[in-house]
Amino acid sequence: TISFPMNAFFGSRDRVKNEIYSNSNIVRNSSGGNVIQTGLNGSLLEHQALNYSILHGQNTDTGGFGTAAVRLDTKYGSGGMAYNFAEGGKDTSINYDLSGGMILHSGGLTLGQSLGDTNILVDAKGAKNVKIENSRNIHTDSRGYAILPFADNYRMNRIALITDDLDHKTEILTNVQNIVPMKGAIIKANFDSRIGHRALITLKHLDNHVPYASAVTEENQKINSIVGQDGQTYLSGLADKGSLKIVWGTSAAESCTAPYTIEKADQYTGLIN
């Protein structure tokens, strides 16, 4: 049996995203019959979502044979198809399958890959299309939910969200949870996230910067922050319009309110300043 990678021949050396291998083997039995077969197998698309294999062989006793198979794993389930044939059109077959799972919960219905005995429901609070670490192409859906099947019973399960590819309107405050589920449980992993604009705002009161360490609250969404040097504060998850409440003392004179509006021209930048 000989197997070797062929990524470099197709201009790709990244084996994390895409793989392609050539496999060949020869089997000779005690009666002198030979089986010779060769083929390709690998993966394509982001997170190796598509797996494929092509094989052709020759049997000195029964003649030629071959198979071609493909399988796609998505966050909503998986499906596959295989075509098998033998020389002369005998024993030709096409097989296909679809599989998946669903969980009905307080946030609605979430679709996912096939469920195991113990499963974890990820709730990223509206953060969509976020990849789950060490999973087979599992992402959060448009409402921020995902199903992570086949959790380990009575053991620490580390669930982590990959935040490298988040869009400029999504911020996840805590991206790792450690959960120990009981056997047969469906347990929820909650992640704090903010969906909206990110802004670095300079706050002034009576032409002076508001004091250092003042408390800032977005009054509609209840987003909290503090003031740093030179009256600057960082806020994420902001709506297009809103109002900020700034407090630096206990009396009425030691607070103020600042309405804000984010212009359309600034809404597509990573950090509004």
XYZ file of N, CA and C in Angstrom:
819
model
N 0.847 -1.190 0.000
C 0.000 0.000 0.000
C 0.883 1.240 0.000
N 0.582 2.178 -0.868
C 1.329 3.438 -0.954
C 0.329 4.590 -0.874
N 0.615 5.557 -0.022
C -0.234 6.744 0.107
C 0.664 7.954 0.248
N 0.387 9.005 -0.513
C 1.198 10.220 -0.365
C 0.356 11.462 -0.657
N 0.654 12.584 0.013
C -0.095 13.829 -0.179
C 0.252 14.479 -1.509
N -0.725 15.141 -2.095
C -0.536 15.773 -3.404
C -0.888 17.255 -3.397
N -0.969 17.845 -2.221
C -1.346 19.265 -2.143
C -0.437 20.151 -2.983
N 0.858 19.900 -2.910
C 1.814 20.774 -3.586
C 1.643 20.753 -5.104
N 1.160 19.626 -5.641
C 0.982 19.528 -7.088
C -0.188 20.380 -7.584
N -1.071 20.778 -6.668
C -2.236 21.573 -7.039
C -2.134 23.000 -6.508
N -0.918 23.427 -6.174
C -0.688 24.805 -5.772
C -1.097 25.127 -4.364
N -1.372 24.109 -3.534
C -1.788 24.366 -2.158
C -0.935 23.540 -1.207
N -0.349 24.209 -0.218
C 0.415 23.510 0.813
C -0.294 23.575 2.170
N -1.500 24.127 2.170
C -2.256 24.272 3.409
C -3.084 23.010 3.633
N -2.611 22.126 4.480
C -3.325 20.877 4.724
C -4.418 21.034 5.771
N -4.496 22.192 6.380
C -5.569 22.422 7.338
C -6.877 22.672 6.602
N -6.832 23.473 5.530
C -8.045 23.797 4.791
C -8.412 22.721 3.780
N -7.420 22.264 2.994
C -7.694 21.316 1.929
C -6.658 20.203 1.952
N -7.110 19.013 1.666
C -6.228 17.866 1.608
C -6.521 17.074 0.344
N -5.497 16.465 -0.224
C -5.687 15.529 -1.324
C -4.579 14.491 -1.241
N -4.979 13.228 -1.230
C -4.047 12.121 -1.122
C -4.284 11.145 -2.273
N -3.208 10.545 -2.735
C -3.272 9.456 -3.703
C -2.976 8.151 -2.968
N -3.840 7.156 -3.209
C -3.691 5.868 -2.536
C -3.678 4.747 -3.574
N -2.732 3.872 -3.451
C -2.658 2.710 -4.342
C -2.307 1.479 -3.511
N -2.889 0.339 -3.880
C -2.506 -0.896 -3.205
C -2.684 -2.090 -4.126
N -1.897 -3.090 -3.861
C -1.913 -4.346 -4.613
C -2.015 -5.486 -3.609
N -2.974 -6.387 -3.860
C -3.162 -7.554 -2.990
C -3.096 -8.812 -3.867
N -2.307 -9.744 -3.450
C -2.195 -11.022 -4.168
C -2.519 -12.151 -3.187
N -3.494 -12.974 -3.563
C -3.888 -14.057 -2.665
C -3.113 -15.342 -2.969
N -3.354 -16.358 -2.168
C -2.573 -17.599 -2.274
C -2.849 -18.367 -3.554
N -3.988 -18.115 -4.203
C -4.302 -18.819 -5.452
C -3.775 -18.084 -6.683
N -3.081 -16.972 -6.489
C -2.496 -16.237 -7.599
C -3.340 -15.104 -8.140
N -4.498 -14.832 -7.538
C -5.342 -13.728 -7.979
C -4.831 -12.388 -7.465
N -5.001 -11.378 -8.289
C -4.532 -10.034 -7.918
C -5.699 -9.051 -7.860
N -5.609 -8.139 -6.921
C -6.513 -6.987 -6.855
C -5.640 -5.738 -6.833
N -5.786 -4.928 -7.861
C -5.014 -3.686 -7.968
C -5.994 -2.524 -7.971
N -5.786 -1.568 -7.108
C -6.689 -0.412 -7.073
C -5.907 0.854 -6.743
N -6.415 1.970 -7.263
C -5.805 3.271 -7.011
C -6.898 4.324 -6.950
N -6.636 5.398 -6.248
C -7.671 6.416 -6.115
C -7.167 7.684 -5.462
N -8.075 8.646 -5.327
C -7.813 9.920 -4.673
C -8.842 10.141 -3.581
N -8.430 10.771 -2.521
C -9.379 11.193 -1.492
C -8.867 12.467 -0.851
N -9.789 13.251 -0.354
C -9.378 14.504 0.272
C -10.557 15.300 0.763
N -10.314 16.569 1.005
C -11.344 17.467 1.519
C -11.216 18.824 0.846
N -12.338 19.543 0.801
C -12.398 20.858 0.194
C -13.256 21.771 1.049
N -13.304 23.019 0.656
C -14.126 24.058 1.274
C -13.591 24.416 2.660
N -14.142 25.462 3.207
C -13.701 25.950 4.513
C -14.012 24.935 5.590
N -13.069 24.764 6.517
C -13.181 23.837 7.633
C -13.359 22.402 7.162
N -12.845 22.065 5.962
C -12.908 20.707 5.427
C -14.331 20.167 5.411
N -15.264 20.999 4.986
C -16.672 20.616 5.027
C -17.019 19.532 4.021
N -16.327 19.500 2.885
C -16.637 18.546 1.820
C -15.533 17.498 1.748
N -15.904 16.239 1.900
C -14.960 15.130 1.789
C -15.326 14.284 0.578
N -14.329 13.822 -0.145
C -14.585 13.065 -1.364
C -13.574 11.935 -1.495
N -13.952 10.937 -2.297
C -13.037 9.835 -2.613
C -13.423 9.253 -3.962
N -12.427 8.895 -4.749
C -12.596 8.262 -6.060
C -11.647 7.084 -6.117
N -12.168 5.921 -6.499
C -11.343 4.723 -6.521
C -11.688 3.877 -7.735
N -10.681 3.322 -8.370
C -10.872 2.384 -9.468
C -9.905 1.224 -9.284
N -10.394 0.013 -9.582
C -9.564 -1.158 -9.384
C -9.824 -2.240 -10.410
N -8.963 -3.250 -10.371
C -9.062 -4.385 -11.278
C -8.819 -5.656 -10.486
N -9.777 -6.573 -10.598
C -9.682 -7.876 -9.956
C -9.525 -8.928 -11.046
N -8.481 -9.732 -10.976
C -8.239 -10.709 -12.038
C -9.333 -11.770 -12.116
N -10.104 -11.917 -11.035
C -11.167 -12.922 -11.024
C -12.511 -12.364 -11.483
N -12.825 -11.150 -11.075
C -14.172 -10.610 -11.355
C -14.167 -9.431 -12.298
N -13.018 -8.834 -12.601
C -12.968 -7.714 -13.523
C -12.828 -6.375 -12.812
N -13.131 -5.287 -13.546
C -12.956 -3.949 -12.995
C -14.074 -3.537 -12.056
N -13.776 -2.581 -11.188
C -14.757 -2.048 -10.243
C -14.329 -0.644 -9.848
N -15.225 0.095 -9.251
C -14.892 1.446 -8.822
C -15.968 2.048 -7.946
N -15.622 3.156 -7.333
C -16.572 3.875 -6.491
C -16.214 5.349 -6.463
N -17.213 6.183 -6.315
C -17.029 7.624 -6.143
C -17.985 8.073 -5.041
N -17.468 8.779 -4.058
C -18.291 9.172 -2.912
C -17.980 10.611 -2.519
N -18.982 11.281 -2.001
C -18.821 12.653 -1.534
C -19.698 12.839 -0.299
N -19.210 13.639 0.659
C -19.974 13.907 1.885
C -19.773 15.350 2.305
N -20.872 16.006 2.661
C -20.852 17.408 3.068
C -21.379 17.547 4.482
N -20.572 18.139 5.355
C -20.975 18.416 6.737
C -21.268 19.901 6.870
N -22.453 20.255 7.354
C -22.833 21.641 7.570
C -23.331 21.812 8.998
N -23.558 23.050 9.386
C -24.058 23.304 10.735
C -25.490 22.829 10.915
N -26.205 22.577 9.806
C -27.589 22.111 9.890
C -27.719 20.604 9.719
N -26.619 19.868 9.561
C -26.667 18.424 9.357
C -25.627 18.020 8.333
N -25.735 16.800 7.876
C -24.777 16.298 6.902
C -25.476 15.377 5.917
N -24.860 15.211 4.758
C -25.409 14.346 3.725
C -24.297 13.781 2.872
N -24.565 12.628 2.278
C -23.558 11.999 1.447
C -24.173 11.201 0.318
N -23.363 10.913 -0.702
C -23.788 10.117 -1.846
C -22.600 9.294 -2.327
N -22.883 8.042 -2.733
C -21.839 7.155 -3.237
C -22.355 6.409 -4.462
N -21.495 6.289 -5.452
C -21.807 5.543 -6.672
C -20.813 4.397 -6.790
N -21.341 3.179 -6.920
C -20.506 1.992 -7.021
C -20.821 1.270 -8.327
N -19.813 0.760 -8.973
C -20.049 0.035 -10.220
C -19.068 -1.123 -10.350
N -19.484 -2.109 -11.150
C -18.632 -3.251 -11.479
C -18.601 -3.400 -12.994
N -17.620 -4.078 -13.484
C -17.430 -4.229 -14.921
C -18.652 -4.890 -15.567
N -19.052 -4.377 -16.722
C -20.195 -4.923 -17.435
C -21.534 -4.419 -16.938
N -21.531 -3.430 -16.044
C -22.791 -2.876 -15.546
C -23.445 -3.689 -14.454
N -22.791 -4.734 -13.986
C -23.345 -5.542 -12.912
C -23.075 -4.882 -11.552
N -24.017 -5.090 -10.663
C -23.871 -4.618 -9.280
C -23.620 -3.112 -9.196
N -24.272 -2.350 -10.070
C -24.177 -0.892 -9.999
C -25.186 -0.368 -8.983
N -24.767 0.578 -8.146
C -25.672 1.102 -7.116
C -25.346 2.555 -6.810
N -26.381 3.261 -6.370
C -26.233 4.635 -5.881
C -26.817 4.688 -4.479
N -26.039 5.115 -3.531
C -26.484 5.220 -2.143
C -26.391 6.670 -1.683
N -27.352 7.087 -0.888
C -27.306 8.440 -0.341
C -27.919 8.447 1.049
N -27.549 9.439 1.837
C -28.101 9.560 3.185
C -28.094 11.016 3.614
N -29.034 11.350 4.445
C -29.121 12.662 5.086
C -29.293 12.440 6.579
N -28.606 13.217 7.380
C -28.719 13.063 8.825
C -28.617 14.420 9.495
N -29.211 14.523 10.665
C -29.175 15.766 11.412
C -29.932 15.629 12.713
N -29.969 16.704 13.461
C -30.685 16.712 14.725
C -31.306 18.075 14.973
N -32.178 18.145 15.959
C -32.822 19.416 16.309
C -33.113 19.446 17.800
N -33.074 20.637 18.351
C -33.413 20.853 19.756
C -34.420 21.992 19.833
N -35.541 21.738 20.473
C -36.552 22.763 20.724
C -36.333 23.307 22.133
N -36.116 24.618 22.245
C -35.794 25.221 23.540
C -36.493 26.571 23.653
N -36.220 27.287 24.710
C -36.926 28.553 24.962
C -36.644 29.598 23.889
N -35.476 29.486 23.199
C -35.144 30.437 22.143
C -35.652 30.045 20.779
N -36.319 28.891 20.658
C -36.853 28.447 19.373
C -36.336 27.074 19.007
N -36.324 26.771 17.716
C -35.877 25.489 17.199
C -34.504 25.660 16.566
N -33.544 24.842 16.999
C -32.186 24.896 16.466
C -31.875 23.579 15.769
N -31.407 23.677 14.530
C -31.020 22.503 13.750
C -29.516 22.305 13.848
N -29.097 21.056 13.745
C -27.679 20.763 13.830
C -27.365 19.377 13.326
N -26.154 18.941 13.570
C -25.734 17.607 13.172
C -26.351 16.564 14.099
N -26.216 15.298 13.735
C -26.861 14.219 14.479
C -26.506 14.278 15.959
N -27.519 14.076 16.802
C -27.335 14.190 18.240
C -26.719 12.931 18.821
N -25.983 13.136 19.885
C -25.447 12.013 20.639
C -26.280 11.783 21.888
N -25.758 10.995 22.800
C -26.456 10.728 24.049
C -26.510 11.987 24.913
N -25.418 12.744 24.924
C -25.319 13.979 25.695
C -24.900 15.101 24.746
N -25.594 16.251 24.818
C -25.369 17.318 23.838
C -25.312 18.677 24.536
N -24.673 19.613 23.862
C -24.537 20.972 24.396
C -25.180 21.948 23.418
N -26.039 22.813 23.925
C -26.654 23.873 23.140
C -25.877 25.163 23.391
N -25.242 25.675 22.362
C -24.451 26.909 22.471
C -25.352 28.104 22.216
N -25.308 29.084 23.107
C -26.082 30.320 22.958
C -25.112 31.494 22.995
N -24.839 32.053 21.804
C -23.909 33.174 21.680
C -24.613 34.514 21.644
N -25.872 34.556 22.061
C -26.624 35.808 22.202
C -26.659 36.630 20.910
N -27.004 35.970 19.812
C -27.183 36.687 18.553
C -25.961 36.764 17.675
N -24.810 36.282 18.127
C -23.595 36.298 17.304
C -23.692 35.177 16.273
N -23.862 35.521 15.020
C -24.120 34.526 13.981
C -22.846 34.083 13.273
N -22.906 32.848 12.779
C -21.831 32.258 11.961
C -20.475 32.258 12.677
N -20.496 31.957 13.964
C -19.262 31.858 14.747
C -18.880 30.387 14.839
N -17.642 30.067 14.495
C -17.168 28.679 14.484
C -16.911 28.191 15.903
N -17.298 26.920 16.155
C -17.020 26.279 17.433
C -15.682 25.553 17.327
N -14.802 25.808 18.257
C -13.459 25.222 18.214
C -13.515 23.700 18.308
N -12.614 23.040 17.565
C -12.479 21.574 17.581
C -13.781 20.859 17.230
N -14.536 21.424 16.313
C -15.776 20.798 15.860
C -15.706 20.553 14.364
N -16.615 19.723 13.868
C -16.658 19.396 12.454
C -17.626 20.350 11.754
N -17.115 21.533 11.416
C -17.885 22.522 10.663
C -19.189 22.915 11.367
N -19.113 23.173 12.661
C -20.277 23.628 13.422
C -20.147 25.126 13.662
N -21.161 25.886 13.229
C -21.214 27.338 13.408
C -22.539 27.703 14.076
N -22.568 28.865 14.690
C -23.834 29.373 15.208
C -24.728 29.814 14.049
N -26.043 29.695 14.248
C -26.989 30.077 13.205
C -27.269 31.577 13.264
N -28.282 32.023 12.532
C -28.577 33.454 12.442
C -29.028 34.055 13.768
N -29.420 33.221 14.733
C -29.844 33.715 16.051
C -28.777 33.489 17.119
N -27.625 32.936 16.703
C -26.536 32.740 17.657
C -26.538 31.405 18.364
N -27.336 30.433 17.884
C -27.394 29.115 18.522
C -26.646 28.075 17.681
N -26.136 27.047 18.346
C -25.507 25.917 17.674
C -25.628 24.693 18.572
N -25.603 23.524 17.941
C -25.648 22.265 18.678
C -24.278 21.601 18.597
N -23.715 21.289 19.745
C -22.452 20.562 19.827
C -22.762 19.174 20.365
N -22.826 18.159 19.484
C -23.246 16.826 19.935
C -22.103 16.020 20.543
N -22.469 14.874 21.124
C -21.502 13.896 21.633
C -20.563 14.498 22.677
N -21.152 15.147 23.681
C -20.351 15.662 24.790
C -19.916 14.509 25.697
N -18.832 14.714 26.424
C -18.327 13.697 27.350
C -19.099 13.762 28.664
N -19.622 12.624 29.089
C -20.390 12.559 30.331
C -19.479 12.684 31.545
N -19.902 13.497 32.519
C -19.220 13.633 33.801
C -17.752 14.039 33.657
N -17.426 14.680 32.555
C -16.073 15.177 32.337
C -16.126 16.647 31.930
N -15.009 17.315 32.118
C -14.937 18.716 31.737
C -14.934 18.842 30.214
N -15.934 19.536 29.679
C -16.015 19.819 28.251
C -15.677 21.286 28.038
N -14.644 21.532 27.247
C -14.242 22.904 26.939
C -14.909 23.327 25.642
N -15.761 24.347 25.724
C -16.443 24.875 24.545
C -15.898 26.272 24.288
N -15.318 26.455 23.113
C -14.690 27.733 22.793
C -15.180 28.230 21.443
N -15.450 29.520 21.368
C -15.834 30.158 20.119
C -14.608 30.781 19.475
N -14.441 30.564 18.172
C -13.319 31.147 17.443
C -13.720 32.547 16.996
N -13.026 33.539 17.530
C -13.419 34.938 17.316
C -12.558 35.658 16.291
N -11.681 34.930 15.602
C -10.754 35.586 14.669
C -11.470 36.239 13.488
N -12.594 35.656 13.055
C -13.249 36.117 11.833
C -14.558 36.860 12.093
N -14.735 37.388 13.295
C -15.967 38.117 13.591
C -16.044 39.396 12.767
N -17.263 39.788 12.388
C -17.416 41.049 11.659
C -17.274 42.223 12.626
N -17.223 43.438 12.074
C -16.918 44.607 12.902
C -18.059 45.004 13.829
N -19.215 44.358 13.706
C -20.340 44.662 14.593
C -20.548 43.598 15.673
N -19.655 42.632 15.760
C -19.832 41.544 16.719
C -18.639 41.479 17.654
N -18.913 41.427 18.931
C -17.866 41.266 19.938
C -18.335 40.254 20.972
N -17.514 39.280 21.248
C -17.823 38.264 22.247
C -16.945 38.524 23.461
N -17.578 38.772 24.600
C -16.852 39.171 25.800
C -16.134 37.993 26.444
N -16.772 36.836 26.460
C -16.173 35.621 27.014
C -16.374 34.504 26.012
N -15.281 33.948 25.497
C -15.432 32.984 24.411
C -15.139 31.543 24.812
N -14.948 31.283 26.106
C -14.671 29.918 26.563
C -15.569 29.583 27.749
N -16.178 28.390 27.701
C -16.968 27.873 28.812
C -16.518 26.451 29.100
N -16.471 26.085 30.377
C -16.168 24.712 30.791
C -17.397 24.126 31.469
N -17.887 23.008 30.929
C -19.155 22.432 31.375
C -18.966 20.950 31.660
N -19.584 20.464 32.738
C -19.568 19.041 33.081
C -21.008 18.537 33.043
N -21.426 17.904 31.939
C -22.817 17.448 31.827
C -23.019 16.051 32.414
N -24.241 15.775 32.858
C -24.621 14.429 33.252
C -24.991 13.620 32.018
N -24.998 12.330 32.130
C -25.322 11.464 31.005
C -26.762 11.697 30.550
N -26.938 11.856 29.250
C -28.260 12.047 28.683
C -28.772 13.472 28.741
N -27.945 14.404 29.212
C -28.404 15.786 29.376
C -28.241 16.586 28.091
N -29.054 17.615 27.954
C -28.842 18.684 26.980
C -28.581 19.934 27.804
N -27.348 20.387 27.800
C -26.945 21.476 28.684
C -26.616 22.705 27.843
N -26.880 23.866 28.395
C -26.709 25.124 27.667
C -25.401 25.806 28.051
N -24.671 26.247 27.038
C -23.443 27.017 27.247
C -23.695 28.449 26.799
N -23.732 29.372 27.728
C -24.043 30.766 27.431
C -22.755 31.577 27.250
N -22.758 32.393 26.198
C -21.622 33.270 25.915
C -22.133 34.710 25.820
N -21.463 35.606 26.525
C -21.839 37.020 26.480
C -21.300 37.651 25.200
N -22.173 38.286 24.465
C -21.757 38.941 23.222
C -22.506 40.265 23.075
N -21.936 41.120 22.263
C -22.562 42.407 21.951
C -22.604 42.556 20.439
N -23.795 42.868 19.948
C -24.000 43.024 18.509
C -24.329 44.486 18.239
N -23.487 45.157 17.502
C -23.710 46.566 17.193
C -22.391 47.260 16.898
N -22.416 48.574 16.940
C -21.228 49.360 16.601
C -20.248 49.390 17.769
N -18.965 49.506 17.424
C -17.916 49.708 18.413
C -17.384 51.126 18.255
N -17.230 51.809 19.372
C -16.850 53.228 19.284
C -15.939 53.615 20.434
N -15.002 54.486 20.132
C -14.155 55.132 21.131
C -14.607 56.581 21.202
N -15.268 56.940 22.290
C -15.955 58.229 22.401
C -15.240 59.113 23.421
N -15.047 60.377 23.065
C -14.476 61.358 23.984
C -15.613 62.163 24.597
N -15.696 62.161 25.919
C -16.797 62.791 26.644
C -16.315 64.058 27.352
N -17.075 65.134 27.184
C -16.772 66.395 27.852
C -18.005 66.916 28.577
N -17.740 67.646 29.669
C -18.794 68.303 30.425
C -18.329 69.717 30.749
N -19.084 70.710 30.265
C -18.719 72.115 30.437
C -17.320 72.389 29.901
N -17.067 71.863 28.697
C -15.809 72.050 27.966
C -14.607 71.366 28.607
N -14.831 70.552 29.617
C -13.745 69.798 30.245
C -14.013 68.302 30.103
N -12.955 67.522 29.984
C -13.129 66.079 29.948
C -13.771 65.604 31.247
N -14.696 64.662 31.131
C -15.300 64.116 32.350
C -14.217 63.394 33.135
N -14.349 63.286 34.456
C -13.277 62.724 35.288
C -12.930 61.272 34.938
N -11.691 60.955 35.189
C -11.202 59.592 35.010
C -12.001 58.619 35.887
N -12.323 57.423 35.348
C -13.050 56.346 36.046
C -14.523 56.645 36.246
N -15.060 57.655 35.536
C -16.504 57.884 35.581
C -17.228 56.677 34.986
N -18.427 56.393 35.504
C -19.237 55.273 35.008
C -20.073 55.733 33.819
N -20.090 54.925 32.762
C -20.849 55.246 31.548
C -21.851 54.132 31.293
N -23.096 54.519 31.026
C -24.154 53.544 30.733
C -24.935 54.000 29.517
N -25.082 53.129 28.528
C -25.985 53.405 27.406
C -27.386 53.116 27.912
N -28.236 54.138 27.945
C -29.489 54.051 28.692
C -30.494 53.084 28.083
N -30.487 52.898 26.770
C -31.476 52.017 26.140
C -31.066 50.553 26.221
N -29.784 50.266 25.985
C -29.315 48.879 25.935
C -28.621 48.435 27.219
N -28.431 49.367 28.153
C -27.796 49.073 29.443
C -26.384 48.500 29.262
N -25.628 49.090 28.355
C -24.233 48.721 28.139
C -23.370 49.606 29.033
N -22.472 48.991 29.799
C -21.686 49.728 30.783
C -20.213 49.806 30.383
N -19.585 50.896 30.783
C -18.160 51.079 30.575
C -17.657 52.101 31.582
N -16.356 52.398 31.516
C -15.782 53.438 32.370
C -14.948 54.374 31.506
N -14.676 55.547 32.026
C -13.919 56.567 31.311
C -12.442 56.420 31.635
N -11.608 56.485 30.591
C -10.170 56.403 30.768
C -9.537 57.790 30.707
N -8.328 57.834 30.239
C -7.607 59.096 30.138
C -8.257 60.007 29.090
N -8.187 61.329 29.351
C -8.679 62.358 28.426
C -10.139 62.161 28.044
N -10.957 61.655 28.973
C -12.390 61.541 28.762
C -12.808 60.477 27.770
N -11.920 59.551 27.407
C -12.249 58.539 26.411
C -12.851 57.293 27.048
N -13.863 56.736 26.364
C -14.484 55.492 26.806
C -14.745 54.614 25.589
N -14.603 53.314 25.785
C -14.849 52.349 24.710
C -16.171 51.644 24.974
N -17.033 51.602 23.946
C -18.330 50.944 24.047
C -18.532 50.075 22.815
N -19.146 48.923 22.994
C -19.474 48.035 21.881
C -20.935 47.635 21.972
N -21.481 47.168 20.838
C -22.882 46.787 20.802
C -23.842 47.960 20.715
N -23.379 49.102 20.228
C -24.207 50.307 20.194
C -25.169 50.292 19.007
N -26.354 50.852 19.227
C -27.311 51.079 18.144
C -26.922 52.340 17.384
N -27.629 52.616 16.280
C -27.319 53.801 15.481
C -27.509 55.087 16.275
N -28.494 55.086 17.174
C -28.761 56.254 18.005
C -28.958 55.806 19.439
N -28.659 56.698 20.371
C -28.859 56.370 21.766
C -28.478 57.511 22.672
N -28.388 57.186 23.953
C -28.062 58.200 24.948
C -27.158 57.601 26.007
N -26.113 58.350 26.381
C -25.163 57.900 27.386
C -25.373 58.654 28.690
N -25.369 57.934 29.778
C -25.440 58.513 31.111
C -24.061 58.395 31.748
N -23.466 59.547 32.132
C -22.128 59.553 32.726
C -22.239 60.037 34.165
N -21.673 59.271 35.081
C -21.761 59.595 36.517
C -20.359 59.525 37.118
N -19.955 60.567 37.858
C -18.647 60.570 38.532
C -18.760 60.961 39.998
N -19.981 61.034 40.521
C -20.189 61.377 41.924
C -21.605 61.052 42.349
N -21.974 61.498 43.546
C -23.290 61.178 44.101
C -24.311 62.282 43.903
N -23.878 63.498 43.670
C -24.830 64.604 43.518
C -25.285 64.729 42.071
N -26.373 65.472 41.870
C -26.915 65.662 40.523
C -25.948 66.429 39.633
N -25.130 67.297 40.225
C -24.166 68.075 39.448
C -22.988 67.233 38.957
N -22.875 66.020 39.500
C -21.759 65.160 39.132
C -22.208 64.055 38.174
N -23.068 64.433 37.256
C -23.531 63.507 36.223
C -24.032 64.319 35.039
N -24.103 63.674 33.907
C -24.643 64.327 32.716
C -25.127 63.258 31.744
N -25.873 63.719 30.744
C -26.401 62.826 29.713
C -25.937 63.323 28.351
N -25.510 62.401 27.494
C -24.994 62.778 26.177
C -25.665 61.931 25.101
N -26.547 62.518 24.299
C -27.107 61.764 23.168
C -26.045 61.571 22.080
N -26.153 60.495 21.331
C -25.199 60.251 20.253
C -25.931 59.732 19.020
N -25.349 59.985 17.875
C -25.831 59.472 16.592
C -24.626 59.039 15.767
N -24.670 57.817 15.270
C -23.584 57.303 14.423
C -23.986 57.503 12.975
N -23.215 58.307 12.274
C -23.528 58.612 10.879
C -23.353 57.374 10.002
N -24.107 57.338 8.905
C -24.056 56.186 8.002
C -22.663 55.975 7.423
N -21.955 57.050 7.183
C -20.611 56.936 6.607
C -19.638 56.235 7.552
N -19.930 56.264 8.868
C -19.039 55.658 9.859
C -19.454 54.244 10.259
N -20.633 53.792 9.785
C -21.182 52.535 10.277
C -20.472 51.295 9.740
N -19.620 51.463 8.751
C -18.957 50.305 8.155
C -17.466 50.254 8.491
N -17.055 51.070 9.442
C -15.667 51.041 9.893
C -15.548 50.127 11.110
N -14.370 49.587 11.341
C -14.183 48.670 12.445
C -14.367 49.318 13.802
N -13.791 50.495 13.991
C -13.894 51.217 15.255
C -14.190 52.664 14.970
N -15.332 53.137 15.455
C -15.737 54.523 15.241
C -15.064 55.401 16.280
N -14.473 56.473 15.821
C -13.721 57.338 16.728
C -14.303 58.751 16.684
